[in-house]
mmCIF file of C-alpha atoms in Angstrom:
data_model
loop_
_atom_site.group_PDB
_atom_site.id
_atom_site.type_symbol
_atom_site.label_atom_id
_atom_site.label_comp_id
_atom_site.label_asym_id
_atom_site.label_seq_id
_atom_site.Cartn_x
_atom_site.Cartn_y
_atom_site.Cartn_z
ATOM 1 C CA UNK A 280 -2.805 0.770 0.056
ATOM 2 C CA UNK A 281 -4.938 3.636 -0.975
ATOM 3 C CA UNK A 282 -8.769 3.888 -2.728
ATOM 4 C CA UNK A 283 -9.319 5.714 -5.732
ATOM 5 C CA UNK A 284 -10.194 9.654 -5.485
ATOM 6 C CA UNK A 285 -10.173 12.467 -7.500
ATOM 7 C CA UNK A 286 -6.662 13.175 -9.421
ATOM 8 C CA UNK A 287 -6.410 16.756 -11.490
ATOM 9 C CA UNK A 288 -3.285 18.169 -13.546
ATOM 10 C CA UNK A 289 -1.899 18.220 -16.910
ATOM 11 C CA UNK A 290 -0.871 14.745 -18.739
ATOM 12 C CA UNK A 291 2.410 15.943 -18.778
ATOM 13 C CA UNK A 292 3.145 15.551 -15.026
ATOM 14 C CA UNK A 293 1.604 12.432 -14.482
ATOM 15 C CA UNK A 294 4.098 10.796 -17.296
ATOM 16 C CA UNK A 295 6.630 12.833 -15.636
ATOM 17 C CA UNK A 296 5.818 11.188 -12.097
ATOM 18 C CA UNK A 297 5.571 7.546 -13.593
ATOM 19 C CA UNK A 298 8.957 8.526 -15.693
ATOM 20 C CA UNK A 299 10.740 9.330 -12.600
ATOM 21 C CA UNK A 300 9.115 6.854 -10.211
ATOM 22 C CA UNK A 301 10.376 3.627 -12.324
ATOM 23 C CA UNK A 302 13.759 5.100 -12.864
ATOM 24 C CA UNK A 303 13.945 5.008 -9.177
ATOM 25 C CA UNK A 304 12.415 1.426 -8.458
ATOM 26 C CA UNK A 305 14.998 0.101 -11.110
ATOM 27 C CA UNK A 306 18.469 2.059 -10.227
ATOM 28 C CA UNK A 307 17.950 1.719 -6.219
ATOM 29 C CA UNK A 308 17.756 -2.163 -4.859
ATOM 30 C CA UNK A 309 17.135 -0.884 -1.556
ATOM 31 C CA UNK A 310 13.779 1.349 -2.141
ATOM 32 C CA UNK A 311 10.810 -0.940 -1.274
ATOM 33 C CA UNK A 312 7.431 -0.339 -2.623
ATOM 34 C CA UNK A 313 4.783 1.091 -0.293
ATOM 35 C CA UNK A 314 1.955 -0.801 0.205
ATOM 36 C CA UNK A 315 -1.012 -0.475 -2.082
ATOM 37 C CA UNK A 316 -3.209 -3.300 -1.651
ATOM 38 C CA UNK A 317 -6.025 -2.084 0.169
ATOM 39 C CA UNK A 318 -9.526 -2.907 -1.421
ATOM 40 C CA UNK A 319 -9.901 -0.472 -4.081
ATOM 41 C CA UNK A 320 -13.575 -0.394 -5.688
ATOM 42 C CA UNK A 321 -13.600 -1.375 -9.719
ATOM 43 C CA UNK A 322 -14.363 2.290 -10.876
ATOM 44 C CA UNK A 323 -17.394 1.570 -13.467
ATOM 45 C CA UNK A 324 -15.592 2.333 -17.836
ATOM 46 C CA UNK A 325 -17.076 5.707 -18.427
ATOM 47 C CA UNK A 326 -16.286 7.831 -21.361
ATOM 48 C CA UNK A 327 -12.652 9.220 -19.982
ATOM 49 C CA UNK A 328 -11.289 12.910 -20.657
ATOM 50 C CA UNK A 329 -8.417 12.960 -23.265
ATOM 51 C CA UNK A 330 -6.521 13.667 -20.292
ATOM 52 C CA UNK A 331 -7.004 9.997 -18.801
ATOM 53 C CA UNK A 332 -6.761 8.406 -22.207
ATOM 54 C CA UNK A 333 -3.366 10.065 -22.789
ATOM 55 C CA UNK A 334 -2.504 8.868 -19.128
ATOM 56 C CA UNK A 335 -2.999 5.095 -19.769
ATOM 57 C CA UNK A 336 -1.186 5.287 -22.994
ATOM 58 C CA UNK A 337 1.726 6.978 -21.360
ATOM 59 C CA UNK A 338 1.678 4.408 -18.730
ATOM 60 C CA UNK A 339 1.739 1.567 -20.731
ATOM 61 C CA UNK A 340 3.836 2.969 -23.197
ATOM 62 C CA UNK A 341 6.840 3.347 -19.963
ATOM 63 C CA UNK A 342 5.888 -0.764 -19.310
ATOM 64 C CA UNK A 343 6.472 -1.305 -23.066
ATOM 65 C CA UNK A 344 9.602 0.776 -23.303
ATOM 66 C CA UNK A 345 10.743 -1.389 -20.154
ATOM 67 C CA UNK A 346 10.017 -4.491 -21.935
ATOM 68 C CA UNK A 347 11.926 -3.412 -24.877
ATOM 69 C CA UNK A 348 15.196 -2.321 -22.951
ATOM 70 C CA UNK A 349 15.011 -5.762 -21.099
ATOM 71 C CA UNK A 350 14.725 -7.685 -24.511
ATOM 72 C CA UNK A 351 17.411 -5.512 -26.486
ATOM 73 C CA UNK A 352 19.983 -6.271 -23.304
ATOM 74 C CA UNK A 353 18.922 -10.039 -23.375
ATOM 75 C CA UNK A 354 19.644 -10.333 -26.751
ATOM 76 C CA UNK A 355 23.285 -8.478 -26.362
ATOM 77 C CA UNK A 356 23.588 -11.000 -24.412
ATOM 78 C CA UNK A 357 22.935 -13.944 -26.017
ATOM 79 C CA UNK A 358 25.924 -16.200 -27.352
ATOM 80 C CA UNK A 359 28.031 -14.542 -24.503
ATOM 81 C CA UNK A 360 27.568 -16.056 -21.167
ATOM 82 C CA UNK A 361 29.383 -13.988 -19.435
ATOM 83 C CA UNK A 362 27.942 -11.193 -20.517
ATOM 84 C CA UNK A 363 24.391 -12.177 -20.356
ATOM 85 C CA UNK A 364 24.643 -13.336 -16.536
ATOM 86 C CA UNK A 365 26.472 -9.938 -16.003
ATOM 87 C CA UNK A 366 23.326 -8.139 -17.211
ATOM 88 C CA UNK A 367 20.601 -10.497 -15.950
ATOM 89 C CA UNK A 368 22.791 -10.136 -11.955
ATOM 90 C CA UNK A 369 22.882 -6.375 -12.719
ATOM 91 C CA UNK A 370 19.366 -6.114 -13.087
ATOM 92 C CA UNK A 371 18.132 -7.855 -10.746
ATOM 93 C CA UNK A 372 20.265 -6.666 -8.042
ATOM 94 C CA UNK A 373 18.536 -2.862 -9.486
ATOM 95 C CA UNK A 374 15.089 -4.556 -9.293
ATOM 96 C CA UNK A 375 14.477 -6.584 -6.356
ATOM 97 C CA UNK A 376 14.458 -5.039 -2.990
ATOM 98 C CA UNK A 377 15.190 -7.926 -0.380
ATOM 99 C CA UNK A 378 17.831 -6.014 0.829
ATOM 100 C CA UNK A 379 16.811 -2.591 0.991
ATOM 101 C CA UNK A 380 13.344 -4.158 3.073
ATOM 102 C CA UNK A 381 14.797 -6.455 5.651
ATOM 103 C CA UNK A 382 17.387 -2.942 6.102
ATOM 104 C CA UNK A 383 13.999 -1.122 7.145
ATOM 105 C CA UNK A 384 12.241 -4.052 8.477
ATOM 106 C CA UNK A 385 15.158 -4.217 11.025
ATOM 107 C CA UNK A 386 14.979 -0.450 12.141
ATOM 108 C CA UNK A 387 11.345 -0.859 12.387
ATOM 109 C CA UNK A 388 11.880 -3.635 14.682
ATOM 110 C CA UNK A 389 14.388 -2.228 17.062
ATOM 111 C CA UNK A 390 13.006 1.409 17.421
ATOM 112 C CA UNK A 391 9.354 -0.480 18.334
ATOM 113 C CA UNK A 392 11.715 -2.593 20.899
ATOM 114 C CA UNK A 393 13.243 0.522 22.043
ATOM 115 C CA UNK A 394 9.835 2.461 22.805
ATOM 116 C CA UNK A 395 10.713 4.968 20.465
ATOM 117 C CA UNK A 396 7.539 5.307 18.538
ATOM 118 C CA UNK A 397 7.837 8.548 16.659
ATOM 119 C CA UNK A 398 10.939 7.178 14.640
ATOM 120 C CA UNK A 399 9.271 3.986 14.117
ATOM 121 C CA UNK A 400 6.125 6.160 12.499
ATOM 122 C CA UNK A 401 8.231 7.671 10.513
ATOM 123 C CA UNK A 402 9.806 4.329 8.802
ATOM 124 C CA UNK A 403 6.657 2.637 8.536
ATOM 125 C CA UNK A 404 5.248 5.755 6.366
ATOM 126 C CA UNK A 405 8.795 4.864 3.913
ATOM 127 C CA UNK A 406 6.773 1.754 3.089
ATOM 128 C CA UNK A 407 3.189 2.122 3.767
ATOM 129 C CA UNK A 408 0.725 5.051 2.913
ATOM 130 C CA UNK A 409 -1.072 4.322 6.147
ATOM 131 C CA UNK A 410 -1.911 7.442 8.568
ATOM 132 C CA UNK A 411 1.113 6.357 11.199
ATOM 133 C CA UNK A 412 0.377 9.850 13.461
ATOM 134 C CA UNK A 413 -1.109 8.510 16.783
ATOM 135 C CA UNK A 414 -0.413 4.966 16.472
ATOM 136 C CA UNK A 415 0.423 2.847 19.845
ATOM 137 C CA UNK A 416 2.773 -0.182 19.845
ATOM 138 C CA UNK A 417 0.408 -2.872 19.023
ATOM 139 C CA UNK A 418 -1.063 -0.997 15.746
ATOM 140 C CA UNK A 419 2.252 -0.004 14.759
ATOM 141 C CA UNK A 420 3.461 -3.547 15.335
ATOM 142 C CA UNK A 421 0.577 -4.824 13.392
ATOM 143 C CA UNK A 422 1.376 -2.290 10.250
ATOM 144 C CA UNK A 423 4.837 -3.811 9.990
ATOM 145 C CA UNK A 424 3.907 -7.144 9.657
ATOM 146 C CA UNK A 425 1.865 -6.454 7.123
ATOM 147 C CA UNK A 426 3.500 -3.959 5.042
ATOM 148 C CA UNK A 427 6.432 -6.503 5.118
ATOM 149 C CA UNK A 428 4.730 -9.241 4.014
ATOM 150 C CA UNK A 429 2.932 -7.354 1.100
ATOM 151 C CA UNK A 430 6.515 -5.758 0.342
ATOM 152 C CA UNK A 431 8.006 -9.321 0.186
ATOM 153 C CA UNK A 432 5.444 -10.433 -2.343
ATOM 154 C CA UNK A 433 5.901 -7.461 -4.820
ATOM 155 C CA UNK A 434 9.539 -6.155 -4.438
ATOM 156 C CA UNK A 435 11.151 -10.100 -3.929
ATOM 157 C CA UNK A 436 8.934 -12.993 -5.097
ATOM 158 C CA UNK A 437 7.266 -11.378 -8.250
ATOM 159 C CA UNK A 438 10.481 -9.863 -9.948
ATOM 160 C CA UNK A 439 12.130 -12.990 -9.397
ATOM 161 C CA UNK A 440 9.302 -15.084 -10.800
ATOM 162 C CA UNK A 441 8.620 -12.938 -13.945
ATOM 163 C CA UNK A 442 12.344 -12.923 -14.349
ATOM 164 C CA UNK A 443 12.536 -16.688 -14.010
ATOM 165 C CA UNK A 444 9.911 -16.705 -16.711
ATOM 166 C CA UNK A 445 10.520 -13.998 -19.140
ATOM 167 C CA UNK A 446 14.543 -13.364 -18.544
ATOM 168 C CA UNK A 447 15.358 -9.755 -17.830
ATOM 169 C CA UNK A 448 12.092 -8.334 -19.064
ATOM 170 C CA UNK A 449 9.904 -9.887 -17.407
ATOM 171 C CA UNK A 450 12.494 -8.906 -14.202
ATOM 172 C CA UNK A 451 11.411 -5.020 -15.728
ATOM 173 C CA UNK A 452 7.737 -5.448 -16.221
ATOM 174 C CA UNK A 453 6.993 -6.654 -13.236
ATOM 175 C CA UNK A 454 8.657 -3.832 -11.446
ATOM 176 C CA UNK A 455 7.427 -1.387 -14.002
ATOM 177 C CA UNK A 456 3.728 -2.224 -13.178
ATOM 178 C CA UNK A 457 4.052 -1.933 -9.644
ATOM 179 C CA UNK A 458 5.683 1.490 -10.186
ATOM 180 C CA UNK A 459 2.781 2.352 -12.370
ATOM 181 C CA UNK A 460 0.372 1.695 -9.968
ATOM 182 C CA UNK A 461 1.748 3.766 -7.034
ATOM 183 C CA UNK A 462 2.108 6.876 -10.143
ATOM 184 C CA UNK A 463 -1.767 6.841 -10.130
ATOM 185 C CA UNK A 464 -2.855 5.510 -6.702
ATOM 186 C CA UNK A 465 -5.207 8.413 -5.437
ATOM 187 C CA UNK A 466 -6.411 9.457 -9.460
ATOM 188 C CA UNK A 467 -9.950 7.771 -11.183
ATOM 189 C CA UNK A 468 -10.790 7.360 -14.345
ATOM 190 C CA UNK A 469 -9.949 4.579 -16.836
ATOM 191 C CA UNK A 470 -5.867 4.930 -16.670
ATOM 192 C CA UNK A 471 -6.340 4.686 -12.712
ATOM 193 C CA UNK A 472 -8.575 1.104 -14.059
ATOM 194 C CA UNK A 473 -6.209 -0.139 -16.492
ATOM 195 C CA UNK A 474 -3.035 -0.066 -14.384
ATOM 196 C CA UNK A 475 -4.672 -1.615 -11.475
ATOM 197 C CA UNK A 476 -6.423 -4.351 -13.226
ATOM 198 C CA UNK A 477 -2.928 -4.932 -15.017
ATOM 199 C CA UNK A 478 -1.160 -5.217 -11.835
ATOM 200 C CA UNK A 479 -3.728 -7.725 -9.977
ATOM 201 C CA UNK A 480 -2.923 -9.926 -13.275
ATOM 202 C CA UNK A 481 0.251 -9.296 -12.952
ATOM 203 C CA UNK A 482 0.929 -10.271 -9.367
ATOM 204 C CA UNK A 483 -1.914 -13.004 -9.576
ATOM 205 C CA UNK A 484 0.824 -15.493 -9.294
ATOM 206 C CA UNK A 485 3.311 -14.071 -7.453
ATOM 207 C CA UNK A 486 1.652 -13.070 -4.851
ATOM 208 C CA UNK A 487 0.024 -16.991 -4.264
ATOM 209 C CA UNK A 488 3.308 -18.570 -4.692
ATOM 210 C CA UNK A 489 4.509 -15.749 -1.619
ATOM 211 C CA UNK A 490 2.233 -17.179 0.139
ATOM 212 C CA UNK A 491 2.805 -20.687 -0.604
ATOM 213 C CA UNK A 492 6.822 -20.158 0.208
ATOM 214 C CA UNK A 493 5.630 -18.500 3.908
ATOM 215 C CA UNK A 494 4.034 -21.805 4.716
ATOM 216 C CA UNK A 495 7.011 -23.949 3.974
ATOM 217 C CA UNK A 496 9.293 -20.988 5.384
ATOM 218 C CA UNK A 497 7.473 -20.649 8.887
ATOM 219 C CA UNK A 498 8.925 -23.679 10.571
ATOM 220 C CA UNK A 499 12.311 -21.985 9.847
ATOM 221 C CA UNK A 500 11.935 -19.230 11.887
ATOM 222 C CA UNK A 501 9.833 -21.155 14.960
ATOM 223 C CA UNK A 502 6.336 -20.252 13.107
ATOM 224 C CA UNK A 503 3.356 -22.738 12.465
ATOM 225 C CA UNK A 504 2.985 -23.896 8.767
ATOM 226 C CA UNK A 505 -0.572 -25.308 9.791
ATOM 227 C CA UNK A 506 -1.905 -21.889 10.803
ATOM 228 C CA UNK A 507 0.250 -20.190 7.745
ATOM 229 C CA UNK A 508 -1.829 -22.532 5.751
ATOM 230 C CA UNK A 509 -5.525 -22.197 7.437
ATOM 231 C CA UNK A 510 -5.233 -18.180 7.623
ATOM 232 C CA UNK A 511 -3.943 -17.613 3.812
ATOM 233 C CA UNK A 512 -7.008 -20.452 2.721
ATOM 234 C CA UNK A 513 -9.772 -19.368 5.102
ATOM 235 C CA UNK A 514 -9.259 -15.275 5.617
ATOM 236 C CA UNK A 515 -8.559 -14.252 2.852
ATOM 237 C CA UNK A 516 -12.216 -15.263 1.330
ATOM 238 C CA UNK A 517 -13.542 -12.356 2.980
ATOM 239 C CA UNK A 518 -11.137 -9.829 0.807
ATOM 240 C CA UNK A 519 -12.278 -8.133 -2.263
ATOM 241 C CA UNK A 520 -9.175 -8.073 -3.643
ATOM 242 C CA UNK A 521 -8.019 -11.353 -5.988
ATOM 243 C CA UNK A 522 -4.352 -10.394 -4.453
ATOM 244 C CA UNK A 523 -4.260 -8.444 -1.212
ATOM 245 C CA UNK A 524 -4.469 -10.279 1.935
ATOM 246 C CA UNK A 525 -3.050 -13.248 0.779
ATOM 247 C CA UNK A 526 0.614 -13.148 2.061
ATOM 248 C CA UNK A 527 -0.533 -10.709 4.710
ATOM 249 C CA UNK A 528 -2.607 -13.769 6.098
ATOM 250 C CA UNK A 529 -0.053 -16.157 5.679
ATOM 251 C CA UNK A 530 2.353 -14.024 7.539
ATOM 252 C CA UNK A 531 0.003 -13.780 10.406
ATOM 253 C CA UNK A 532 -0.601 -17.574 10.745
ATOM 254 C CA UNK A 533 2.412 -18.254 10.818
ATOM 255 C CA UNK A 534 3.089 -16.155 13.889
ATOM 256 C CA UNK A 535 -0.311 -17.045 15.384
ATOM 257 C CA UNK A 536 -0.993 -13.252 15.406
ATOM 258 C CA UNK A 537 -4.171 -11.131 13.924
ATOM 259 C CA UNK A 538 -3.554 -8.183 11.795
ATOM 260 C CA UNK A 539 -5.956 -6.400 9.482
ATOM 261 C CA UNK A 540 -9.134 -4.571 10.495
ATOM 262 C CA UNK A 541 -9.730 -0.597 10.547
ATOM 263 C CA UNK A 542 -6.821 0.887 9.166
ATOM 264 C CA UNK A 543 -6.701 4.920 8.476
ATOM 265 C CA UNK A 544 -5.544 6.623 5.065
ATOM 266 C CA UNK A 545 -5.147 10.022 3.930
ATOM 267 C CA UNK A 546 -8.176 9.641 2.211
ATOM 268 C CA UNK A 547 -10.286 7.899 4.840
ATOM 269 C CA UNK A 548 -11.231 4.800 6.686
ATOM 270 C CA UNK A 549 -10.743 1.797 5.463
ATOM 271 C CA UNK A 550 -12.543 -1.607 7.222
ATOM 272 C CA UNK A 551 -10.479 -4.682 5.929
ATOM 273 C CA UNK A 552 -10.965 -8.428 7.081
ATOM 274 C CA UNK A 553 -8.983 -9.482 10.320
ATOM 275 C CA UNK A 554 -6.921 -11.860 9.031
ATOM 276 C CA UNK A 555 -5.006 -14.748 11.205
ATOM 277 C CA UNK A 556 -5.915 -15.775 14.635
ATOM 278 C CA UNK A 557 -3.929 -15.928 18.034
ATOM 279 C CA UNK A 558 -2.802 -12.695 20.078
ATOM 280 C CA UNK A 559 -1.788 -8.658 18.771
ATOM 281 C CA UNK A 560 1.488 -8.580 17.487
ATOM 282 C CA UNK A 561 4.100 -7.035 19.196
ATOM 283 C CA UNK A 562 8.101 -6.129 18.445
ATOM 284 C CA UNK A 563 9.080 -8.923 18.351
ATOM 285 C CA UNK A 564 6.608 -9.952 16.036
ATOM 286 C CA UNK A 565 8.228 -7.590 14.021
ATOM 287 C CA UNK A 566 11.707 -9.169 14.233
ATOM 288 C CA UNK A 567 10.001 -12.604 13.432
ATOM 289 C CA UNK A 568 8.463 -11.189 10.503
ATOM 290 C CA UNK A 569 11.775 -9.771 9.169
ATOM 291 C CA UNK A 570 13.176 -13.080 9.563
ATOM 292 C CA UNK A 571 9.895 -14.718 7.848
ATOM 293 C CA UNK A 572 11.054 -12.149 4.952
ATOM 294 C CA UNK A 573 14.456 -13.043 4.651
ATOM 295 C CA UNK A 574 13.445 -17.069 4.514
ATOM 296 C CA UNK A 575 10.579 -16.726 1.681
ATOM 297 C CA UNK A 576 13.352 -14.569 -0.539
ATOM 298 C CA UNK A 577 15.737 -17.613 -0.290
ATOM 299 C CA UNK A 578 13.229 -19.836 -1.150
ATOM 300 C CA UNK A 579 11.701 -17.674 -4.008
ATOM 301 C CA UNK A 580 15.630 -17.407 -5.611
ATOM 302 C CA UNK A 581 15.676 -21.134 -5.270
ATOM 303 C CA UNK A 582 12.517 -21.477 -6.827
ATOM 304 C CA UNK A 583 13.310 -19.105 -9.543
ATOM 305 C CA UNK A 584 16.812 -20.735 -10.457
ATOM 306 C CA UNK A 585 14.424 -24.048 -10.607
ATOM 307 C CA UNK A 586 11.682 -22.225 -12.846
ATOM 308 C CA UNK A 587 14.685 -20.881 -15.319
ATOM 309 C CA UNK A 588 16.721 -23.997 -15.727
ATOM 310 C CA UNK A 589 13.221 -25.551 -16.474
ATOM 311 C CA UNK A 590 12.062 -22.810 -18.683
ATOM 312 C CA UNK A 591 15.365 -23.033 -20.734
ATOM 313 C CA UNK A 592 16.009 -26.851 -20.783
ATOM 314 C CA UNK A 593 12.332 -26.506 -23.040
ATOM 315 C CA UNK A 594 13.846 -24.120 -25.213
ATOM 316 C CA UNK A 595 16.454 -26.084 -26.348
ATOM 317 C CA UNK A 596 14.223 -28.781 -26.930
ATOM 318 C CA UNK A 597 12.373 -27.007 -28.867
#
């Protein structure tokens, strides 16, 4: 999660940086995306440098490009079965990163279970942009919970929902975005505006439906679906982001715990809402919220399968 400052350099290496940052979202299924849901302030449309203009092109030009490699490998697909669930598995096993986060997740858990803190720091910073230096047990049990429920919204549930909707583009888009967004998390101007505006539309869904699937999914790992439910409806009012929070506070009621509040970035302070109610997480929190993870990506590939089969039975009625 990150606020806007002040980005410099040529046009040429920010394209470079999204370039190379989406090739690596969509060849590695074990890379989870770092958390970047923090409130970030709309930055007023001024008149941008050329600079920024040619930045939001290039952006969206790399999310259009995706779209158009997921449609020309959809369509080399169609007619052939085989071939088009071989493509449609390959990609998503390349996009979604279930597997890659509950890998981490587990780490995290057992080094906070251990006592060793250092090494735990040093995986929470793989998935959060958080300052992790100096943080005790209970803060660094409270960052994990909620970088792994933001993580399960946007590297699980949305892929799989776009791709439900939209085949193996929307499976691309969707990851494409998020990619995006980390490229110019810390620049301003109007590219820094149009990605982020793009990805709160994109994950407007996604991320409700997350935290729809952690209420049912709570019971399942010996959580309350009640206080799932009140948190994600009655904390996350107080955010002043349409997205963030929401699974965060879901995760949290369903293991009775509190997270958010002061949280420290590179850039500064930032004061977000406590969300959830109940005691400070601890490691085993952790290992509950792992679990939690694991449960809401089942039920988001069942729902998915559902939304498809639905989506396509239309199509041939049409």
């Amino acid at each position: 999660m990150a606020t806007s400052t002040q980005a410099s350099g040529p046009p040429a290496a920010a394209a470079a940086a999204a370039t190379s940052a989406t090739a690596a979202a969509t060849s590695s299924p074990s890379a989870a995306t770092p958390r970047s849901d923090s409130p970030t302030p709309l930055v007023p449309i001024t008149p941008a440098a050329p600079a920024s203009v040619r930045s939001v092109v290039v952006g969206l030009g790399v999310a259009a490009a995706a779209v158009a490699v997921g449609v020309v490998v959809e369509r080399a697909g169609r007619g052939r079965p085989v071939v088009q669930a071989a493509t449609t598995a390959v990609t998503t096993w390349a996009v979604v990163g279930a597997a890659g986060l509950a890998t981490q997740g587990t780490e995290l858990a057992r080094e906070l279970e251990e006592g060793r803190l250092e090494p735990a720091r040093g995986t929470l910073s793989e998935l959060d942009t958080r300052v992790a230096d100096g943080l005790g047990l209970i803060a660094l049990s409270r960052a994990s919970v909620e970088t792994l429920a933001e993580n399960t919204s946007e590297v699980v549930v949305a892929p799989l929902l776009w791709g439900a909707l939209a085949g193996v583009p929307g499976l691309l888009a969707s990851r494409t975005i998020s990619v995006l967004r980390r490229a110019a998390r810390g620049s301003t101007g109007r590219h820094h505006w149009a990605v982020e505006r793009i990805d709160e539309l994109i994950h407007l869904v996604p991320t409700r439906a997350a935290a729809g699937l952690t209420v049912l999914a709570a019971p399942v790992v010996g959580g309350s679906a009640g206080g799932a439910w009140r948190a994600w409806r009655r904390d996350t009012i107080a955010h002043p982001s349409p997205n963030a929070g929401r699974v965060e506070a879901a995760f949290a009621g369903a293991l009775e715990i509190r997270v958010g509040g002061r949280t420290v970035y590179p850039h500064g302070v930032v004061e977000l809402p406590v969300l959830g109610v109940g005691r400070n997480p601890d490691a085993g929190h952790v290992t509950r919220a792992v679990e939690l993870s694991r449960v809401v990506g089942w039920l988001a590939g069942a729902t998915s399968v559902v939304v498809a089969l639905t989506v396509g039975l239309r199509h041939r009625k049409g």
